[in-house]
């Protein structure tokens, strides 16, 4: 395995849209931990090789995967691929719909926040029907602030070839929480959410 | 694929120790998304089949994987396995070293927290040598409170066969942050960390 970046922040909406396809997501998921050929991926994902090769070429053009080595066995050429990063993060600017062509991503984010409000009852926090749209807006604000802060932390990271280990995960979570604890807008939002859903 | 629990919280130190082996971790990782045979796992992980079968039997006894189906092809028997949950969480009580035989897990947690202090400089937060042990203790406290709160949120979850989707991830993060925002001990710890590492 070649060295891999821990994170890549996706700022191009055209690249971000590549993640909407389930097969491509699964390809990326598999290539985070090992290098594989189109043929091996096709077997694992139960797809045909030509479809996988097509997806791989789109992902390679977008810089999300890269070719690690090519083996020639008789008249068969085996090209190995690997993801370019351990984790891809869709930039805050796209999930806010701030960039051109990012409306779909904003819509997707809103759907997730509606899901959060609907599922809170699974954890014993019931949101009354008449409060749902207010709470959804607060959850959207919470998600935006958390996402923007996480991105701010990650983009401070100095050049490093290290993969994500437990300490990196904990460090990033700690720095994100530390920055948010000094953010008045965040404190206000989380306070309102606690009041609305009844966290004591 | 059979239905899978989203989370299992591991409270038995003997079971928790199974995660310390890299091959077993990789087996579990692969079985979270699909069912596979020992033979398929051996190929992907570059190990021999008998070693994989041994690990699978330990994992099955501990309830971390289960057999989904058995195919008979001629005189070959193919047993398919799948993880019992999408995500396994080592209980807070073990990582605090509170349970018998959990000292190793406590030690492992302390090492991670030392790593966090050492790596903070990668993100532009330098911890002076003479403050390192104080900051490490604060990071350990932060990690404990966050872990205990996450576990409290997850154990509130009502019986559900749903897998972890983006909205579940966001909901769990939101509820954890909401509970922590009302926890005075947490607020004190995060305030001290900000002061020590210079978060403005």
Tab-separated table of C-alpha atoms in Angstrom:
chain	number	residue	atom	x	y	z
A	1	UNK	CA	0.000	0.000	0.000
A	2	UNK	CA	1.213	3.480	-0.833
A	3	UNK	CA	0.867	6.237	1.743
A	4	UNK	CA	-2.587	7.758	1.928
A	5	UNK	CA	-3.818	11.128	3.178
A	6	UNK	CA	-5.998	10.907	6.279
A	7	UNK	CA	-8.573	13.389	4.952
A	8	UNK	CA	-9.574	15.072	1.732
A	9	UNK	CA	-12.134	17.875	1.895
A	10	UNK	CA	-14.322	17.881	-1.222
A	11	UNK	CA	-15.114	21.406	-2.385
A	12	UNK	CA	-16.124	20.743	-6.011
A	13	UNK	CA	-19.874	19.988	-6.264
A	14	UNK	CA	-19.282	17.779	-9.333
A	15	UNK	CA	-16.927	15.603	-7.305
A	16	UNK	CA	-19.293	15.592	-4.308
A	17	UNK	CA	-22.078	14.220	-6.521
A	18	UNK	CA	-19.997	11.120	-7.262
A	19	UNK	CA	-20.744	10.025	-3.675
A	20	UNK	CA	-24.475	9.865	-4.355
A	21	UNK	CA	-24.057	6.566	-6.247
A	22	UNK	CA	-24.106	3.534	-3.978
A	23	UNK	CA	-21.722	1.401	-6.051
A	24	UNK	CA	-19.160	4.204	-6.126
A	25	UNK	CA	-19.472	4.684	-2.359
A	26	UNK	CA	-18.894	0.975	-1.849
A	27	UNK	CA	-15.876	1.008	-4.172
A	28	UNK	CA	-14.354	3.871	-2.185
A	29	UNK	CA	-15.155	2.138	1.077
A	30	UNK	CA	-13.322	-1.021	-0.025
A	31	UNK	CA	-10.307	0.872	-1.373
A	32	UNK	CA	-9.711	2.722	1.923
A	33	UNK	CA	-8.080	-0.288	3.506
A	34	UNK	CA	-6.414	-2.123	0.630
A	35	UNK	CA	-5.554	-1.944	-3.041
A	36	UNK	CA	-7.808	-3.909	-5.370
A	37	UNK	CA	-8.423	-4.546	-9.082
A	38	UNK	CA	-11.702	-3.942	-10.954
A	39	UNK	CA	-12.085	-7.703	-11.142
A	40	UNK	CA	-11.764	-8.208	-7.359
A	41	UNK	CA	-14.179	-5.341	-6.685
A	42	UNK	CA	-16.706	-6.767	-9.161
A	43	UNK	CA	-16.640	-10.121	-7.340
A	44	UNK	CA	-17.099	-8.579	-3.890
A	45	UNK	CA	-19.820	-6.135	-4.895
A	46	UNK	CA	-21.652	-8.555	-7.195
A	47	UNK	CA	-21.421	-6.235	-10.240
A	48	UNK	CA	-19.949	-6.785	-13.678
A	49	UNK	CA	-16.355	-5.777	-14.353
A	50	UNK	CA	-17.131	-3.243	-17.092
A	51	UNK	CA	-19.467	-1.288	-14.797
A	52	UNK	CA	-16.834	-1.263	-12.031
A	53	UNK	CA	-14.153	-0.142	-14.498
A	54	UNK	CA	-16.363	2.718	-15.616
A	55	UNK	CA	-16.895	3.879	-12.007
A	56	UNK	CA	-13.167	3.522	-11.287
A	57	UNK	CA	-12.289	5.729	-14.222
A	58	UNK	CA	-14.712	8.455	-13.015
A	59	UNK	CA	-13.280	8.213	-9.489
A	60	UNK	CA	-9.718	8.335	-10.811
A	61	UNK	CA	-10.427	11.448	-12.931
A	62	UNK	CA	-11.886	13.147	-9.844
A	63	UNK	CA	-8.761	12.274	-7.820
A	64	UNK	CA	-10.661	10.079	-5.350
A	65	UNK	CA	-8.787	6.895	-6.243
A	66	UNK	CA	-5.391	6.349	-7.808
A	67	UNK	CA	-3.629	3.503	-9.538
A	68	UNK	CA	-1.010	1.905	-7.288
A	69	UNK	CA	0.524	-0.702	-9.618
A	70	UNK	CA	-0.048	-2.662	-12.805
A	71	UNK	CA	0.763	-6.352	-13.117
A	72	UNK	CA	1.044	-8.108	-16.475
A	73	UNK	CA	0.216	-11.831	-16.256
A	74	UNK	CA	0.456	-13.393	-19.719
A	75	UNK	CA	-1.996	-11.332	-21.780
A	76	UNK	CA	-3.959	-10.106	-18.758
A	77	UNK	CA	-3.265	-6.664	-17.316
A	78	UNK	CA	-4.215	-6.187	-13.653
A	79	UNK	CA	-4.501	-2.577	-12.522
A	80	UNK	CA	-4.603	-2.048	-8.761
A	81	UNK	CA	-6.404	0.944	-7.235
A	82	UNK	CA	-6.500	2.527	-3.794
A	83	UNK	CA	-8.492	5.421	-2.332
A	84	UNK	CA	-6.642	8.764	-2.159
A	85	UNK	CA	-7.702	9.326	1.460
A	86	UNK	CA	-8.967	7.427	4.482
A	87	UNK	CA	-11.908	9.744	4.809
A	88	UNK	CA	-13.600	12.124	2.383
A	89	UNK	CA	-15.444	15.077	3.848
A	90	UNK	CA	-17.973	17.005	1.784
A	91	UNK	CA	-17.148	20.652	2.459
A	92	UNK	CA	-19.359	22.776	4.647
A	93	UNK	CA	-19.715	25.300	1.801
A	94	UNK	CA	-21.431	22.618	-0.323
A	95	UNK	CA	-23.768	21.307	2.369
A	96	UNK	CA	-24.908	24.880	2.993
A	97	UNK	CA	-25.818	25.222	-0.685
A	98	UNK	CA	-23.440	28.204	-0.820
A	99	UNK	CA	-21.562	27.022	-3.915
A	100	UNK	CA	-23.097	26.866	-7.391
A	101	UNK	CA	-24.684	23.494	-8.263
A	102	UNK	CA	-24.787	22.439	-4.619
A	103	UNK	CA	-28.576	22.690	-4.146
A	104	UNK	CA	-28.937	18.894	-4.217
A	105	UNK	CA	-26.467	18.539	-1.380
A	106	UNK	CA	-28.311	21.163	0.689
A	107	UNK	CA	-31.582	19.302	0.047
A	108	UNK	CA	-29.979	16.026	1.152
A	109	UNK	CA	-28.693	17.653	4.352
A	110	UNK	CA	-32.206	19.000	5.150
A	111	UNK	CA	-33.674	15.518	4.705
A	112	UNK	CA	-31.152	14.103	7.169
A	113	UNK	CA	-32.065	16.795	9.724
A	114	UNK	CA	-35.772	16.016	9.300
A	115	UNK	CA	-34.896	12.347	9.920
A	116	UNK	CA	-33.113	13.340	13.134
A	117	UNK	CA	-36.249	15.067	14.446
A	118	UNK	CA	-38.453	12.109	13.479
A	119	UNK	CA	-36.174	9.543	15.106
A	120	UNK	CA	-35.487	11.382	18.383
A	121	UNK	CA	-38.395	9.438	19.896
A	122	UNK	CA	-36.381	6.198	19.456
A	123	UNK	CA	-34.189	7.589	22.253
A	124	UNK	CA	-37.078	8.741	24.411
A	125	UNK	CA	-37.078	12.390	23.284
A	126	UNK	CA	-40.446	13.191	21.762
A	127	UNK	CA	-40.797	16.289	19.610
A	128	UNK	CA	-44.450	17.401	19.432
A	129	UNK	CA	-45.798	17.788	15.877
A	130	UNK	CA	-46.194	21.586	16.160
A	131	UNK	CA	-42.564	22.019	17.203
A	132	UNK	CA	-41.024	19.794	14.518
A	133	UNK	CA	-40.199	22.495	11.988
A	134	UNK	CA	-38.640	24.735	14.637
A	135	UNK	CA	-36.521	21.880	16.002
A	136	UNK	CA	-35.524	20.878	12.467
A	137	UNK	CA	-34.159	24.393	11.849
A	138	UNK	CA	-32.194	24.210	15.107
A	139	UNK	CA	-30.787	20.795	14.157
A	140	UNK	CA	-29.759	22.208	10.755
A	141	UNK	CA	-27.951	25.043	12.527
A	142	UNK	CA	-26.287	22.591	14.937
A	143	UNK	CA	-25.148	20.365	12.035
A	144	UNK	CA	-23.772	23.376	10.133
A	145	UNK	CA	-21.776	24.721	13.063
A	146	UNK	CA	-20.400	21.281	13.930
A	147	UNK	CA	-19.500	20.569	10.299
A	148	UNK	CA	-17.846	23.974	9.768
A	149	UNK	CA	-15.823	23.601	12.972
A	150	UNK	CA	-14.710	20.070	12.107
A	151	UNK	CA	-13.575	21.329	8.710
A	152	UNK	CA	-11.734	24.210	10.362
A	153	UNK	CA	-9.891	21.753	12.635
A	154	UNK	CA	-9.016	19.380	9.792
A	155	UNK	CA	-7.771	22.116	7.512
A	156	UNK	CA	-5.365	23.241	10.256
A	157	UNK	CA	-3.681	19.845	10.040
A	158	UNK	CA	-0.090	20.038	8.890
A	159	UNK	CA	1.124	17.834	6.050
A	160	UNK	CA	1.160	14.296	7.348
A	161	UNK	CA	1.044	10.867	5.816
A	162	UNK	CA	-0.470	9.246	8.864
A	163	UNK	CA	-3.691	7.310	8.611
A	164	UNK	CA	-6.564	7.852	11.026
A	165	UNK	CA	-5.790	6.120	14.287
A	166	UNK	CA	-7.811	6.165	17.509
A	167	UNK	CA	-5.750	9.076	18.899
A	168	UNK	CA	-6.329	11.171	15.765
A	169	UNK	CA	-10.069	10.569	15.996
A	170	UNK	CA	-10.088	11.590	19.666
A	171	UNK	CA	-7.861	14.617	19.021
A	172	UNK	CA	-10.102	15.887	16.220
A	173	UNK	CA	-13.214	15.375	18.346
A	174	UNK	CA	-11.576	17.194	21.286
A	175	UNK	CA	-10.424	20.183	19.209
A	176	UNK	CA	-13.845	20.463	17.555
A	177	UNK	CA	-15.599	20.401	20.953
A	178	UNK	CA	-13.070	22.895	22.374
A	179	UNK	CA	-13.646	25.395	19.547
A	180	UNK	CA	-17.428	24.973	19.798
A	181	UNK	CA	-17.348	25.559	23.564
A	182	UNK	CA	-16.128	29.115	22.787
A	183	UNK	CA	-18.704	29.702	20.033
A	184	UNK	CA	-21.660	31.726	21.359
A	185	UNK	CA	-23.889	30.888	18.397
A	186	UNK	CA	-23.345	27.155	19.030
A	187	UNK	CA	-24.000	27.489	22.766
A	188	UNK	CA	-27.260	29.296	22.031
A	189	UNK	CA	-28.402	26.629	19.527
A	190	UNK	CA	-27.607	23.676	21.804
A	191	UNK	CA	-29.327	25.441	24.727
A	192	UNK	CA	-32.484	25.931	22.636
A	193	UNK	CA	-32.432	22.314	21.442
A	194	UNK	CA	-32.154	21.075	25.050
A	195	UNK	CA	-35.159	23.185	25.999
A	196	UNK	CA	-37.263	22.075	23.034
A	197	UNK	CA	-36.652	18.338	23.359
A	198	UNK	CA	-36.534	18.278	27.152
A	199	UNK	CA	-32.895	17.469	27.977
A	200	UNK	CA	-32.356	18.242	31.634
B	1	UNK	CA	-28.325	-10.257	4.688
B	2	UNK	CA	-30.184	-10.798	7.908
B	3	UNK	CA	-31.149	-7.841	10.049
B	4	UNK	CA	-28.343	-6.503	12.196
B	5	UNK	CA	-28.355	-4.464	15.408
B	6	UNK	CA	-26.933	-0.954	15.005
B	7	UNK	CA	-24.879	-1.137	18.209
B	8	UNK	CA	-23.683	-3.652	20.732
B	9	UNK	CA	-22.050	-2.373	23.915
B	10	UNK	CA	-19.324	-4.757	25.092
B	11	UNK	CA	-19.255	-5.096	28.865
B	12	UNK	CA	-17.344	-8.375	29.236
B	13	UNK	CA	-13.559	-7.741	29.416
B	14	UNK	CA	-12.865	-11.166	27.842
B	15	UNK	CA	-14.936	-10.200	24.816
B	16	UNK	CA	-13.383	-6.720	24.673
B	17	UNK	CA	-9.913	-8.282	24.457
B	18	UNK	CA	-10.883	-10.027	21.198
B	19	UNK	CA	-10.690	-6.597	19.539
B	20	UNK	CA	-6.986	-6.264	20.355
B	21	UNK	CA	-6.068	-8.691	17.540
B	22	UNK	CA	-5.719	-6.995	14.162
B	23	UNK	CA	-6.937	-9.949	12.068
B	24	UNK	CA	-10.077	-10.262	14.191
B	25	UNK	CA	-10.730	-6.529	13.881
B	26	UNK	CA	-10.402	-6.794	10.117
B	27	UNK	CA	-12.730	-9.797	9.992
B	28	UNK	CA	-15.370	-7.879	11.958
B	29	UNK	CA	-14.871	-4.826	9.764
B	30	UNK	CA	-15.501	-6.872	6.616
B	31	UNK	CA	-18.541	-8.644	8.038
B	32	UNK	CA	-20.316	-5.396	8.949
B	33	UNK	CA	-21.384	-4.800	5.374
B	34	UNK	CA	-21.811	-8.257	3.902
B	35	UNK	CA	-21.873	-11.967	4.701
B	36	UNK	CA	-18.718	-13.872	3.809
B	37	UNK	CA	-17.152	-17.321	4.161
B	38	UNK	CA	-13.822	-18.122	5.860
B	39	UNK	CA	-12.412	-18.774	2.407
B	40	UNK	CA	-13.437	-15.358	1.031
B	41	UNK	CA	-12.071	-13.625	4.137
B	42	UNK	CA	-8.769	-15.505	3.873
B	43	UNK	CA	-8.342	-14.319	0.273
B	44	UNK	CA	-9.090	-10.678	1.084
B	45	UNK	CA	-6.956	-10.532	4.223
B	46	UNK	CA	-4.081	-12.590	2.812
B	47	UNK	CA	-4.252	-15.186	5.619
B	48	UNK	CA	-4.724	-18.948	5.542
B	49	UNK	CA	-8.218	-20.407	5.863
B	50	UNK	CA	-7.565	-22.393	9.039
B	51	UNK	CA	-6.399	-19.293	10.916
B	52	UNK	CA	-9.487	-17.361	9.765
B	53	UNK	CA	-11.761	-20.267	10.769
B	54	UNK	CA	-10.195	-20.271	14.236
B	55	UNK	CA	-10.809	-16.518	14.671
B	56	UNK	CA	-14.368	-16.890	13.356
B	57	UNK	CA	-15.125	-19.572	15.910
B	58	UNK	CA	-13.848	-17.346	18.767
B	59	UNK	CA	-15.904	-14.430	17.455
B	60	UNK	CA	-18.990	-16.628	17.092
B	61	UNK	CA	-18.682	-17.949	20.670
B	62	UNK	CA	-18.460	-14.374	21.924
B	63	UNK	CA	-21.601	-13.430	19.971
B	64	UNK	CA	-19.782	-10.908	17.767
B	65	UNK	CA	-20.497	-12.750	14.508
B	66	UNK	CA	-23.184	-15.235	13.580
B	67	UNK	CA	-23.713	-17.799	10.878
B	68	UNK	CA	-26.226	-16.620	8.282
B	69	UNK	CA	-26.461	-19.643	5.965
B	70	UNK	CA	-24.686	-22.816	4.929
B	71	UNK	CA	-24.394	-23.888	1.302
B	72	UNK	CA	-23.457	-27.422	0.295
B	73	UNK	CA	-21.740	-27.595	-3.097
B	74	UNK	CA	-20.769	-31.182	-3.896
B	75	UNK	CA	-18.578	-32.163	-0.959
B	76	UNK	CA	-17.723	-28.565	-0.026
B	77	UNK	CA	-19.602	-26.855	2.784
B	78	UNK	CA	-19.649	-23.047	2.663
B	79	UNK	CA	-20.597	-21.338	5.924
B	80	UNK	CA	-21.476	-17.659	5.634
B	81	UNK	CA	-20.921	-15.261	8.555
B	82	UNK	CA	-22.019	-11.726	9.328
B	83	UNK	CA	-21.243	-9.334	12.201
B	84	UNK	CA	-23.897	-9.144	14.928
B	85	UNK	CA	-23.855	-5.324	14.907
B	86	UNK	CA	-22.834	-2.418	12.719
B	87	UNK	CA	-20.745	-0.958	15.490
B	88	UNK	CA	-19.272	-2.433	18.658
B	89	UNK	CA	-18.642	-0.079	21.557
B	90	UNK	CA	-16.335	-1.061	24.387
B	91	UNK	CA	-18.204	-0.066	27.528
B	92	UNK	CA	-17.171	2.961	29.544
B	93	UNK	CA	-16.879	0.740	32.635
B	94	UNK	CA	-14.093	-1.259	30.928
B	95	UNK	CA	-12.138	1.701	29.600
B	96	UNK	CA	-12.148	3.161	33.112
B	97	UNK	CA	-10.603	-0.039	34.418
B	98	UNK	CA	-13.596	-0.335	36.773
B	99	UNK	CA	-14.381	-3.951	35.938
B	100	UNK	CA	-12.151	-6.891	36.903
B	101	UNK	CA	-9.584	-7.837	34.231
B	102	UNK	CA	-9.993	-4.513	32.458
B	103	UNK	CA	-6.592	-3.031	33.409
B	104	UNK	CA	-5.225	-3.601	29.882
B	105	UNK	CA	-8.066	-1.622	28.382
B	106	UNK	CA	-7.468	1.258	30.821
B	107	UNK	CA	-3.776	1.219	29.888
B	108	UNK	CA	-4.646	1.297	26.186
B	109	UNK	CA	-6.955	4.263	26.755
B	110	UNK	CA	-4.203	6.162	28.606
B	111	UNK	CA	-1.807	5.568	25.721
B	112	UNK	CA	-4.329	7.012	23.284
B	113	UNK	CA	-4.729	10.107	25.484
B	114	UNK	CA	-0.955	10.574	25.614
B	115	UNK	CA	-0.938	10.330	21.804
B	116	UNK	CA	-3.569	13.075	21.657
B	117	UNK	CA	-1.364	15.430	23.684
B	118	UNK	CA	1.699	14.618	21.564
B	119	UNK	CA	-0.122	15.139	18.271
B	120	UNK	CA	-1.942	18.376	19.132
B	121	UNK	CA	0.980	20.260	17.575
B	122	UNK	CA	0.029	18.787	14.161
B	123	UNK	CA	-3.009	21.083	14.393
B	124	UNK	CA	-1.061	24.081	15.623
B	125	UNK	CA	-1.773	23.615	19.348
B	126	UNK	CA	1.505	23.202	21.177
B	127	UNK	CA	1.481	21.756	24.664
B	128	UNK	CA	4.661	22.737	26.557
B	129	UNK	CA	6.597	19.787	28.001
B	130	UNK	CA	5.917	20.767	31.626
B	131	UNK	CA	2.149	20.859	31.024
B	132	UNK	CA	1.878	17.536	29.189
B	133	UNK	CA	0.927	15.353	32.142
B	134	UNK	CA	-1.695	17.840	33.350
B	135	UNK	CA	-3.230	18.095	29.871
B	136	UNK	CA	-3.155	14.314	29.494
B	137	UNK	CA	-5.212	13.938	32.677
B	138	UNK	CA	-7.708	16.488	31.352
B	139	UNK	CA	-7.928	14.652	28.010
B	140	UNK	CA	-8.552	11.382	29.890
B	141	UNK	CA	-11.375	13.056	31.801
B	142	UNK	CA	-12.809	14.508	28.565
B	143	UNK	CA	-12.663	11.080	26.864
B	144	UNK	CA	-14.347	9.399	29.855
B	145	UNK	CA	-17.203	11.887	30.045
B	146	UNK	CA	-17.783	11.778	26.284
B	147	UNK	CA	-17.669	7.967	26.234
B	148	UNK	CA	-20.001	7.590	29.235
B	149	UNK	CA	-22.482	10.042	27.724
B	150	UNK	CA	-22.418	8.356	24.309
B	151	UNK	CA	-23.092	5.038	26.019
B	152	UNK	CA	-25.930	6.576	28.003
B	153	UNK	CA	-27.502	7.856	24.753
B	154	UNK	CA	-27.093	4.535	22.951
B	155	UNK	CA	-28.499	2.478	25.798
B	156	UNK	CA	-31.645	4.646	25.721
B	157	UNK	CA	-32.279	3.433	22.185
B	158	UNK	CA	-35.462	1.417	21.859
B	159	UNK	CA	-35.392	-1.954	20.129
B	160	UNK	CA	-34.795	-1.302	16.473
B	161	UNK	CA	-33.421	-3.273	13.583
B	162	UNK	CA	-32.273	-0.239	11.690
B	163	UNK	CA	-28.681	0.050	10.577
B	164	UNK	CA	-26.653	3.207	11.192
B	165	UNK	CA	-27.614	5.795	8.642
B	166	UNK	CA	-26.421	9.394	8.393
B	167	UNK	CA	-29.402	10.636	10.415
B	168	UNK	CA	-28.745	8.156	13.239
B	169	UNK	CA	-25.123	9.265	13.400
B	170	UNK	CA	-26.161	12.934	13.573
B	171	UNK	CA	-28.917	12.230	16.115
B	172	UNK	CA	-26.530	10.356	18.428
B	173	UNK	CA	-23.932	13.117	18.137
B	174	UNK	CA	-26.576	15.777	18.855
B	175	UNK	CA	-28.012	13.982	21.911
B	176	UNK	CA	-24.498	13.366	23.289
B	177	UNK	CA	-23.574	17.047	22.844
B	178	UNK	CA	-26.907	18.140	24.354
B	179	UNK	CA	-26.429	16.009	27.480
B	180	UNK	CA	-22.815	17.187	27.840
B	181	UNK	CA	-23.856	20.838	27.538
B	182	UNK	CA	-25.768	20.372	30.826
B	183	UNK	CA	-22.919	18.525	32.557
B	184	UNK	CA	-20.956	20.890	34.814
B	185	UNK	CA	-18.006	18.538	35.158
B	186	UNK	CA	-17.658	18.386	31.351
B	187	UNK	CA	-17.946	22.157	30.974
B	188	UNK	CA	-15.190	22.613	33.561
B	189	UNK	CA	-12.882	20.094	31.834
B	190	UNK	CA	-13.342	21.568	28.352
B	191	UNK	CA	-12.813	25.090	29.731
B	192	UNK	CA	-9.525	24.013	31.352
B	193	UNK	CA	-8.360	22.274	28.172
B	194	UNK	CA	-9.073	25.428	26.125
B	195	UNK	CA	-7.001	27.472	28.569
B	196	UNK	CA	-4.107	25.007	28.626
B	197	UNK	CA	-3.776	24.541	24.876
B	198	UNK	CA	-4.669	28.109	23.934
B	199	UNK	CA	-8.062	27.808	22.190
B	200	UNK	CA	-9.557	31.287	21.971
